[in-house]
Amino acid sequence: MARPKPALRTTASITTAVVLLAGAALGAAPAATAAPGTAPAGTTAQGLTFHDIPGSGGITLKGNVFTPAGAAAGAKHPLIVFPTSWAMPQVEYLAQAQKLAASGYVVVSYTSRGFWLSGGKIEVAGPPDIADASAVIDWALEHTSADPDRIGMGGVSYGAGISLLAAGHDPRIKAVAALSGWADLIDSIYSGRTQHLQAAALLGGAGLVTGRPGDELTRTLKDFLGSNLEKEPEMIAWGKKRSPATYLNRINANGAAIMMGNAWGDTIFPPNQYASFYDKLTGPKRLEFRPGDHATAEATGLLGLPNDTWTSTRRWFDRYLKDERNGIDTELPVQLKSRTDNGYEGYPDWKSVGAVKNRIPLEGTSKVRANVDSGANGGIAILSNALDQFLKLPPTVSVPLLPRTFASVWQSERYATAQRIRGTSALHTTVTATKSSGTLVAYLYDVGPLGIGKLVSNAPYTFHGQTPGRPFPVDLELYSTAYDVPAGHRLALVIDTVDPLYIEHNPTGAQLTFSSPSTDPSHLSVPLREK
């Protein structure tokens, strides 16, 4: 397999070193100091108690329990287990746990292994983490009034991934709410065979600051950020072991009711992989997508403020753990909120989203020089899409001013009516490279009358082992989204070779040529909502 150029390896190694040094400077999670907001074991505050919970392999997990107030002696209550998000302490879910307990649930939250005061090392949702989830359920059934026939799991981000994985390994779990999580870890941070640099660095750095990474994680992160392609098969196998999609048959066989929620602009776990996984679930299911970035759709709810995601979560658990006929199972199961509108749209399934396709031809031949950022980019992880969520300010660029030496640009006609983009845009083109390896990044912009483009979607694509000078086809799915293009605007597709979100694999002096052969025309397929 082709190896990246020395300059790239050096740059990636420096990045790795920065992440490692940042964690070392701030210190790994101390083993002898309390995590923020924790209290001694057994302390009670408004029905809240803190506990040391035995995890798998003899470690101790720091956890807390909310129990319903005024419960009759001997009464059993449905149980919800919340593993914490990556780098978060056990107090993460206190606001929501208290609300759930007030409506009749026993709620157990615990700090995931390897973080803060919980024992063990960070395993990235590996087998020990899945065993921990079952161990916490065992403990709750023994030490609380939890009903063994009404058990749910849920959480945000890391907690979502662990909950989905646990649903494929522990048949006692009857309902799951997986918020801002992943179904396919490789398709999340290595989509288009391209390392998502900022996402991996954020996760790696936060893990070092708040926890104790295991040897396998340290080695994998170093190989990943260092672009060690010789280790690519091992990294992919590592990711598959930690992907709920790998255990799809088990999850379907166990039959848990699964609700999944995510943000359109999630830079850690992009929405495409969640939608693909949702389509393959056979039990009761629900999919919700909203504006925002990683975990920003749930953030206000974690503070106890009104929040649509957490409202759906409580309704989901009420329906499948308390058998309340609240109507959530009779609603259209795919619920989407556009980035440019405040209302929700319901669909019977994911394939019904964007049922109409607008095909934009990518005519002519365009050549770009690699290694230079044209100015088109996907923004900054977490920050840019949060600004889009709260202020309607996505990353922007002046399309007429983009340097054509470093960016190829195609534009549609001006639209007489609004174009309601829903779902996954797909690029098909033919590429001829001067080097055997390379990276391209595609961007879709909403371009106004003055030429200012607002980012609608993007995605990277990396290739290795191509014959220089020989054309080859490229098919690339951009990240799924819901965005309304106003009448009088047009769409622009921009392709360049550098984006700070990703590690690029363009050797020095590389050039990419995009063409549209008559026998295989290049085009962009844009999904639109039916009128």
Coordinates of C-alpha atoms in Angstrom, one line a residue:
M1 CA 0.0 0.0 0.0
A2 CA 1.2 3.5 -0.8
R3 CA 2.7 5.5 2.0
P4 CA 2.1 9.2 2.5
K5 CA 4.8 11.7 1.5
P6 CA 7.5 12.5 4.2
A7 CA 6.2 16.0 4.7
L8 CA 2.7 14.7 5.5
R9 CA 4.0 12.2 7.9
T10 CA 6.1 14.9 9.6
T11 CA 3.1 17.2 9.9
A12 CA 0.8 14.5 11.2
S13 CA 3.5 13.4 13.7
I14 CA 3.8 17.0 15.0
T15 CA 0.0 17.0 15.4
T16 CA 0.2 13.8 17.4
A17 CA 2.9 15.2 19.6
V18 CA 0.9 18.4 20.2
V19 CA -2.1 16.3 21.3
L20 CA 0.1 14.1 23.6
L21 CA 1.9 17.1 25.1
A22 CA -1.4 18.9 25.7
G23 CA -2.6 16.0 27.8
A24 CA 0.7 15.6 29.6
A25 CA 0.8 19.3 30.5
L26 CA -2.7 19.4 31.9
G27 CA -2.3 16.0 33.5
A28 CA -4.2 12.8 33.1
A29 CA -7.2 12.3 35.3
P30 CA -5.9 12.1 38.8
A31 CA -6.6 8.9 40.7
A32 CA -6.8 10.5 44.1
T33 CA -8.9 13.7 43.6
A34 CA -12.6 14.0 43.1
A35 CA -14.3 14.7 39.8
P36 CA -16.3 17.9 39.7
G37 CA -19.6 17.7 41.4
T38 CA -19.1 14.3 43.0
A39 CA -19.9 13.4 46.6
P40 CA -18.8 10.7 49.0
A41 CA -20.4 7.2 48.5
G42 CA -23.8 7.0 50.1
T43 CA -24.4 10.8 50.3
T44 CA -28.0 11.7 49.5
A45 CA -29.3 14.9 48.0
Q46 CA -33.0 15.1 46.9
G47 CA -33.1 11.3 46.1
L48 CA -29.6 11.2 44.7
T49 CA -27.1 8.8 46.0
F50 CA -23.5 8.2 44.9
H51 CA -22.0 4.7 44.7
D52 CA -19.0 2.6 43.8
I53 CA -20.3 0.1 41.3
P54 CA -18.3 -3.0 40.4
G55 CA -17.4 -3.1 36.7
S56 CA -16.1 -5.9 34.7
G57 CA -12.7 -7.3 35.3
G58 CA -12.7 -6.2 39.0
I59 CA -12.6 -2.4 38.4
T60 CA -14.8 0.2 40.2
L61 CA -17.1 2.5 38.3
K62 CA -18.1 5.8 40.0
G63 CA -21.9 6.1 39.7
N64 CA -25.0 7.7 41.0
V65 CA -28.6 6.7 41.4
F66 CA -31.9 8.6 41.3
T67 CA -34.9 6.8 42.7
P68 CA -38.6 7.8 42.5
A69 CA -39.7 9.7 45.6
G70 CA -42.4 8.2 47.8
A71 CA -42.3 4.8 46.2
A72 CA -44.2 2.0 48.0
A73 CA -42.1 -0.6 49.7
G74 CA -41.4 -3.6 47.4
A75 CA -42.5 -1.7 44.2
K76 CA -40.5 -2.2 41.1
H77 CA -39.7 0.6 38.7
P78 CA -38.3 0.7 35.1
L79 CA -34.5 1.2 35.0
I80 CA -32.5 3.5 32.8
V81 CA -28.7 3.3 32.6
F82 CA -26.7 6.3 31.3
P83 CA -22.9 5.7 30.6
T84 CA -21.2 9.1 30.4
S85 CA -20.0 10.8 27.3
W86 CA -16.3 10.8 26.4
A87 CA -14.3 12.7 29.0
M88 CA -17.4 13.6 31.1
P89 CA -17.8 12.8 34.8
Q90 CA -20.8 11.0 36.3
V91 CA -22.8 14.2 37.0
E92 CA -23.4 14.7 33.3
Y93 CA -27.0 13.5 33.3
L94 CA -28.2 14.8 36.7
A95 CA -30.8 17.2 35.3
Q96 CA -32.4 14.6 33.1
A97 CA -32.0 11.8 35.5
Q98 CA -33.9 13.8 38.2
K99 CA -36.8 14.4 35.8
L100 CA -36.9 10.8 34.8
A101 CA -36.9 9.7 38.5
A102 CA -39.7 12.1 39.2
S103 CA -41.8 10.3 36.6
G104 CA -41.2 6.9 38.1
Y105 CA -37.8 5.6 36.9
V106 CA -34.7 4.3 38.7
V107 CA -31.9 6.0 36.9
V108 CA -28.2 4.9 37.2
S109 CA -25.4 7.0 35.7
Y110 CA -21.8 6.0 35.8
T111 CA -18.5 7.4 34.6
S112 CA -17.2 5.2 31.8
R113 CA -14.1 3.2 32.5
G114 CA -10.8 5.0 32.2
F115 CA -12.2 8.4 32.8
W116 CA -12.0 10.5 36.0
L117 CA -12.3 8.4 39.1
S118 CA -13.6 5.2 37.5
G119 CA -11.1 2.4 37.3
G120 CA -9.5 0.8 34.3
K121 CA -8.2 2.4 31.1
I122 CA -10.0 4.0 28.1
E123 CA -11.1 1.1 25.8
V124 CA -13.1 3.2 23.3
A125 CA -16.3 1.2 23.7
G126 CA -14.4 -2.1 23.5
P127 CA -15.5 -5.4 25.0
P128 CA -14.7 -4.3 28.6
D129 CA -17.0 -1.3 28.2
I130 CA -19.9 -3.5 27.0
A131 CA -19.3 -5.9 29.9
D132 CA -19.4 -2.8 32.2
A133 CA -22.9 -2.0 31.0
S134 CA -24.2 -5.4 31.9
A135 CA -22.4 -5.3 35.2
V136 CA -24.1 -2.0 36.1
I137 CA -27.4 -3.5 35.2
D138 CA -26.6 -6.5 37.4
W139 CA -25.8 -4.1 40.3
A140 CA -28.9 -2.0 39.8
L141 CA -31.1 -5.1 39.9
E142 CA -29.5 -6.2 43.2
H143 CA -29.3 -2.8 44.9
T144 CA -32.3 -0.8 43.7
S145 CA -36.0 -1.3 43.0
A146 CA -35.3 -1.8 39.3
D147 CA -37.6 -4.0 37.3
P148 CA -35.6 -6.7 35.4
D149 CA -38.3 -6.7 32.7
R150 CA -38.1 -3.0 32.0
I151 CA -34.5 -1.9 31.3
G152 CA -33.4 0.9 29.1
M153 CA -30.0 2.5 28.2
G154 CA -29.1 5.8 26.7
G155 CA -26.7 8.6 26.6
V156 CA -24.9 11.2 24.5
S157 CA -21.9 10.6 22.2
Y158 CA -19.8 7.9 23.9
G159 CA -22.8 6.9 26.1
A160 CA -24.9 6.5 22.9
G161 CA -22.3 4.2 21.3
I162 CA -22.0 2.1 24.3
S163 CA -25.7 1.8 24.7
L164 CA -26.2 0.6 21.1
L165 CA -23.4 -1.9 21.4
A166 CA -24.8 -3.1 24.7
A167 CA -28.2 -3.7 23.0
G168 CA -26.5 -6.2 20.8
H169 CA -24.9 -8.1 23.7
D170 CA -27.5 -7.9 26.6
P171 CA -31.0 -9.0 25.7
R172 CA -32.4 -7.5 28.9
I173 CA -32.2 -4.1 27.3
K174 CA -35.6 -3.2 26.0
A175 CA -35.2 0.4 24.9
V176 CA -32.3 2.6 23.8
A177 CA -32.0 6.4 23.2
A178 CA -28.7 6.9 21.4
L179 CA -28.0 10.7 21.0
S180 CA -25.1 12.1 18.9
G181 CA -23.5 8.7 18.7
W182 CA -22.1 6.4 16.1
A183 CA -23.1 3.2 14.3
D184 CA -19.9 2.9 12.2
L185 CA -16.8 4.3 13.8
I186 CA -14.7 3.9 10.7
D187 CA -17.3 5.7 8.5
S188 CA -17.4 8.5 11.2
I189 CA -13.7 9.5 11.6
Y190 CA -12.3 7.9 8.4
S191 CA -15.0 8.5 5.8
G192 CA -13.7 8.7 2.3
R193 CA -10.6 7.0 3.5
T194 CA -9.6 10.3 5.0
Q195 CA -8.6 10.9 8.6
H196 CA -10.8 13.5 10.3
L197 CA -7.9 15.3 11.9
Q198 CA -9.8 17.7 14.2
A199 CA -12.2 15.1 15.4
A200 CA -9.5 12.6 16.3
A201 CA -7.3 15.2 17.9
L202 CA -10.2 16.5 20.0
L203 CA -11.1 13.0 21.2
G204 CA -7.5 12.1 21.8
G205 CA -6.6 15.3 23.6
A206 CA -9.8 15.1 25.8
G207 CA -9.1 11.5 26.7
L208 CA -5.6 12.4 27.8
V209 CA -6.7 15.3 29.9
T210 CA -9.5 13.5 31.7
G211 CA -8.6 9.8 31.6
R212 CA -6.1 7.1 31.1
P213 CA -5.9 5.8 27.5
G214 CA -5.2 2.1 27.1
D215 CA -2.2 1.0 25.2
E216 CA -4.3 -0.1 22.2
L217 CA -5.9 3.4 22.0
T218 CA -2.5 5.1 22.2
R219 CA -1.1 3.0 19.5
T220 CA -4.1 3.3 17.2
L221 CA -4.3 7.1 17.6
K222 CA -0.6 7.4 16.8
D223 CA -0.9 5.3 13.7
F224 CA -4.1 7.1 12.6
L225 CA -2.9 10.6 13.0
G226 CA 0.6 9.6 11.7
S227 CA -1.0 8.3 8.5
N228 CA 0.6 4.9 8.9
L229 CA -1.1 3.1 6.0
E230 CA 0.7 -0.1 6.8
K231 CA -1.5 -0.3 9.9
E232 CA -4.7 0.6 8.0
P233 CA -6.2 -3.0 8.1
E234 CA -5.5 -3.2 11.9
M235 CA -7.1 0.3 12.5
I236 CA -10.2 -0.7 10.4
A237 CA -10.5 -4.0 12.4
W238 CA -10.2 -2.0 15.7
G239 CA -13.0 0.3 14.6
K240 CA -15.3 -2.4 13.4
K241 CA -15.1 -4.2 16.8
R242 CA -16.4 -0.9 18.3
S243 CA -19.1 -0.3 15.7
P244 CA -22.8 -1.2 16.5
A245 CA -23.2 -1.9 12.7
T246 CA -21.0 -4.9 13.2
Y247 CA -23.5 -6.4 15.6
L248 CA -26.6 -5.4 13.6
N249 CA -28.0 -9.0 13.5
R250 CA -27.6 -9.3 17.3
I251 CA -29.3 -6.0 17.9
N252 CA -32.2 -6.9 15.6
A253 CA -32.5 -10.4 17.3
N254 CA -32.6 -8.9 20.7
G255 CA -35.3 -6.5 19.6
A256 CA -34.8 -3.4 21.7
A257 CA -36.7 -0.3 20.6
I258 CA -34.1 2.1 19.4
M259 CA -34.3 5.9 19.1
M260 CA -31.4 7.7 17.4
G261 CA -30.8 11.4 17.3
N262 CA -28.0 13.4 15.8
A263 CA -27.1 16.8 14.3
W264 CA -26.7 17.6 10.6
G265 CA -23.3 19.2 11.2
D266 CA -21.8 16.6 13.6
T267 CA -18.1 16.8 12.9
I268 CA -17.3 13.8 15.1
F269 CA -20.0 11.4 14.0
P270 CA -21.5 12.7 10.7
P271 CA -25.2 11.8 10.1
N272 CA -24.8 9.5 7.1
Q273 CA -23.6 6.5 9.0
Y274 CA -26.5 6.8 11.5
A275 CA -29.1 7.0 8.7
S276 CA -27.6 3.9 7.0
F277 CA -27.7 1.9 10.2
Y278 CA -31.3 3.1 11.0
D279 CA -32.5 1.7 7.7
K280 CA -31.3 -1.8 8.6
L281 CA -32.9 -2.0 12.0
T282 CA -36.0 -4.2 12.1
G283 CA -37.4 -3.5 15.6
P284 CA -39.3 -0.4 16.8
K285 CA -37.2 2.6 15.8
R286 CA -37.1 6.4 15.4
L287 CA -34.5 8.7 13.8
E288 CA -34.3 12.4 14.5
F289 CA -31.9 14.9 12.9
R290 CA -31.6 18.6 13.9
P291 CA -29.2 21.5 13.2
G292 CA -26.0 21.7 15.2
D293 CA -22.7 19.9 15.8
H294 CA -21.6 17.1 18.0
A295 CA -23.8 16.9 21.1
T296 CA -25.0 20.5 20.7
A297 CA -28.6 19.4 20.0
E298 CA -28.7 17.8 23.5
A299 CA -26.6 20.3 25.4
T300 CA -29.3 22.6 26.8
G301 CA -31.2 19.6 28.0
L302 CA -28.2 18.5 30.0
L303 CA -28.5 21.9 31.8
G304 CA -32.1 21.2 32.6
L305 CA -33.5 23.6 30.0
P306 CA -36.4 22.7 27.6
N307 CA -35.0 20.5 24.8
D308 CA -36.7 18.7 22.0
T309 CA -34.2 15.8 21.9
W310 CA -34.7 15.0 25.6
T311 CA -38.4 15.4 25.3
S312 CA -38.4 12.7 22.6
T313 CA -36.1 10.6 24.8
R314 CA -38.5 10.6 27.7
R315 CA -41.5 9.8 25.5
W316 CA -39.6 6.9 23.9
F317 CA -38.7 5.4 27.3
D318 CA -42.3 6.0 28.5
R319 CA -43.7 4.1 25.6
Y320 CA -41.4 1.1 25.6
L321 CA -40.5 0.8 29.3
K322 CA -43.8 2.0 30.9
D323 CA -46.1 1.0 28.0
E324 CA -47.7 4.5 27.9
R325 CA -49.7 5.1 24.8
N326 CA -48.3 8.5 24.2
G327 CA -48.4 8.3 20.4
I328 CA -44.7 8.4 19.7
D329 CA -44.9 4.9 18.0
T330 CA -47.7 6.1 15.7
E331 CA -45.9 9.2 14.5
L332 CA -43.8 9.1 11.3
P333 CA -40.6 7.6 12.6
V334 CA -38.1 9.9 10.7
Q335 CA -38.2 13.4 12.1
L336 CA -36.1 16.1 10.5
K337 CA -35.6 19.8 11.3
S338 CA -34.2 21.9 8.5
R339 CA -31.2 24.2 9.3
T340 CA -33.1 27.1 7.8
D341 CA -36.6 26.5 9.2
N342 CA -38.0 26.0 12.7
G343 CA -40.5 23.2 12.0
Y344 CA -40.2 19.4 11.9
E345 CA -41.0 17.2 9.0
G346 CA -42.0 13.6 9.3
Y347 CA -41.1 10.7 6.9
P348 CA -42.0 7.0 6.9
D349 CA -38.4 6.0 6.3
W350 CA -35.0 7.4 5.3
K351 CA -35.4 6.5 1.6
S352 CA -38.4 8.8 1.4
V353 CA -36.2 11.7 2.4
G354 CA -35.1 13.6 -0.7
A355 CA -37.1 11.4 -3.0
V356 CA -36.7 13.9 -5.9
K357 CA -33.2 14.2 -7.4
N358 CA -31.9 17.4 -9.0
R359 CA -29.0 16.4 -11.3
I360 CA -26.4 19.2 -11.8
P361 CA -24.1 18.4 -14.7
L362 CA -20.3 19.0 -14.1
E363 CA -19.3 19.8 -17.6
G364 CA -15.9 20.5 -19.1
T365 CA -12.4 19.8 -17.8
S366 CA -10.9 21.5 -14.7
K367 CA -7.4 21.2 -13.4
V368 CA -6.3 22.1 -9.8
R369 CA -2.9 22.2 -8.1
A370 CA -2.8 20.5 -4.7
N371 CA -1.3 21.4 -1.4
V372 CA -2.9 24.9 -1.1
D373 CA -6.1 25.7 0.7
S374 CA -8.4 27.6 -1.7
G375 CA -10.4 29.2 1.1
A376 CA -13.3 26.8 0.8
N377 CA -13.4 24.7 3.9
G378 CA -15.8 23.0 6.3
G379 CA -15.1 25.3 9.2
I380 CA -13.9 24.4 12.7
A381 CA -15.0 21.3 14.5
I382 CA -17.9 21.9 17.0
L383 CA -17.7 25.7 16.7
S384 CA -18.8 26.4 13.1
N385 CA -21.9 24.2 13.1
A386 CA -22.9 25.4 16.5
L387 CA -22.9 28.9 15.1
D388 CA -25.1 27.6 12.3
Q389 CA -27.4 26.0 14.8
F390 CA -27.9 29.0 17.1
L391 CA -27.2 32.0 14.8
K392 CA -27.8 30.6 11.3
L393 CA -24.1 31.4 10.4
P394 CA -22.6 28.5 8.5
P395 CA -19.1 28.8 7.0
T396 CA -19.1 31.2 4.0
V397 CA -16.9 32.0 1.1
S398 CA -17.0 34.4 -1.9
V399 CA -17.4 31.9 -4.8
P400 CA -16.3 34.4 -7.5
L401 CA -13.0 35.1 -5.6
L402 CA -12.0 31.4 -5.2
P403 CA -8.7 30.9 -7.0
R404 CA -9.4 28.6 -9.9
T405 CA -5.8 27.4 -9.8
F406 CA -6.5 25.6 -6.5
A407 CA -10.3 25.0 -6.7
S408 CA -12.6 23.7 -9.4
V409 CA -16.1 25.4 -9.4
W410 CA -19.3 24.5 -11.1
Q411 CA -22.6 26.3 -10.6
S412 CA -26.3 25.6 -11.3
E413 CA -28.7 28.1 -12.9
R414 CA -30.5 30.5 -10.6
Y415 CA -33.6 28.8 -9.2
A416 CA -37.0 30.4 -9.7
T417 CA -38.3 28.6 -6.6
A418 CA -36.9 27.5 -3.3
Q419 CA -34.9 24.2 -3.4
R420 CA -35.5 22.2 -0.2
I421 CA -32.5 19.9 0.0
R422 CA -33.1 16.8 2.1
G423 CA -30.8 13.9 2.5
T424 CA -27.5 13.0 0.9
S425 CA -26.0 14.7 -2.2
A426 CA -23.8 12.4 -4.3
L427 CA -20.9 13.4 -6.5
H428 CA -19.8 11.3 -9.5
T429 CA -16.8 12.5 -11.5
T430 CA -13.6 11.3 -13.3
V431 CA -10.2 12.2 -11.8
T432 CA -6.8 12.0 -13.4
A433 CA -3.9 12.5 -10.9
T434 CA -0.2 13.2 -11.5
K435 CA 0.6 11.2 -8.4
S436 CA -0.6 7.8 -7.1
S437 CA -2.0 9.2 -3.9
G438 CA -4.2 12.3 -3.3
T439 CA -7.0 13.9 -1.4
L440 CA -9.9 16.0 -2.7
V441 CA -12.6 17.7 -0.7
A442 CA -16.0 18.5 -2.2
Y443 CA -18.2 21.4 -0.9
L444 CA -21.8 22.3 -1.8
Y445 CA -22.7 26.0 -1.4
D446 CA -25.9 28.1 -1.5
V447 CA -24.8 31.1 -3.5
G448 CA -26.7 34.4 -3.2
P449 CA -26.9 37.2 -5.7
L450 CA -23.6 38.8 -4.5
G451 CA -21.7 35.5 -4.9
I452 CA -21.5 34.8 -1.2
G453 CA -21.7 31.0 -0.7
K454 CA -23.1 29.5 2.5
L455 CA -21.9 25.9 3.2
V456 CA -24.6 23.3 2.7
S457 CA -22.5 20.2 2.9
N458 CA -19.0 18.8 2.3
A459 CA -17.0 15.5 2.4
P460 CA -13.4 14.3 1.8
Y461 CA -12.1 11.6 -0.5
T462 CA -8.6 10.1 -0.5
F463 CA -7.1 7.6 -3.0
H464 CA -3.9 5.5 -3.0
G465 CA -2.4 3.2 -5.6
Q466 CA -3.7 5.0 -8.7
T467 CA -1.7 5.0 -11.9
P468 CA -0.5 8.6 -12.6
G469 CA -2.1 9.9 -15.8
R470 CA -4.8 7.3 -15.9
P471 CA -8.4 8.5 -15.3
F472 CA -10.5 6.8 -12.6
P473 CA -14.1 7.3 -11.4
V474 CA -14.9 8.8 -8.0
D475 CA -18.2 8.4 -6.3
L476 CA -18.5 10.4 -3.1
E477 CA -21.5 11.0 -0.8
L478 CA -21.6 14.4 0.9
Y479 CA -22.8 14.6 4.5
S480 CA -26.5 14.4 4.8
T481 CA -28.4 17.6 5.5
A482 CA -31.6 19.6 5.4
Y483 CA -31.3 23.0 3.9
D484 CA -33.6 25.4 2.0
V485 CA -32.0 27.3 -0.9
P486 CA -34.0 30.5 -1.4
A487 CA -35.5 31.4 -4.8
G488 CA -33.0 33.5 -6.8
H489 CA -30.0 31.6 -5.4
R490 CA -28.0 28.9 -7.1
L491 CA -25.9 25.9 -6.0
A492 CA -22.2 25.7 -6.4
L493 CA -20.0 22.7 -6.2
V494 CA -16.4 23.4 -5.2
I495 CA -13.6 20.9 -5.1
D496 CA -10.1 21.6 -3.7
T497 CA -7.4 19.6 -2.0
V498 CA -6.9 21.0 1.5
D499 CA -9.2 21.4 4.5
P500 CA -8.1 21.9 8.2
L501 CA -10.7 19.3 9.2
Y502 CA -8.9 16.5 7.5
I503 CA -5.5 15.0 6.9
E504 CA -4.6 15.4 3.2
H505 CA -2.5 13.0 1.2
N506 CA -1.4 15.1 -1.8
P507 CA 2.4 14.8 -2.6
T508 CA 4.2 18.0 -3.3
G509 CA 3.5 19.3 -6.8
A510 CA 0.5 17.1 -7.3
Q511 CA -2.3 18.1 -9.7
L512 CA -5.8 16.7 -10.1
T513 CA -7.8 17.0 -13.3
F514 CA -11.6 16.6 -13.2
S515 CA -13.3 15.6 -16.5
S516 CA -16.7 14.5 -17.8
P517 CA -16.4 11.8 -20.5
S518 CA -19.3 11.5 -22.9
T519 CA -19.6 7.9 -21.9
D520 CA -19.7 8.6 -18.2
P521 CA -20.8 12.2 -17.5
S522 CA -19.8 13.8 -14.3
H523 CA -22.7 15.2 -12.2
L524 CA -23.9 16.1 -8.7
S525 CA -27.2 14.5 -7.6
V526 CA -29.0 16.8 -5.1
P527 CA -31.9 15.3 -3.1
L528 CA -35.0 17.5 -2.8
R529 CA -38.1 17.2 -0.7
E530 CA -41.2 16.5 -2.7
K531 CA -43.5 19.5 -3.1

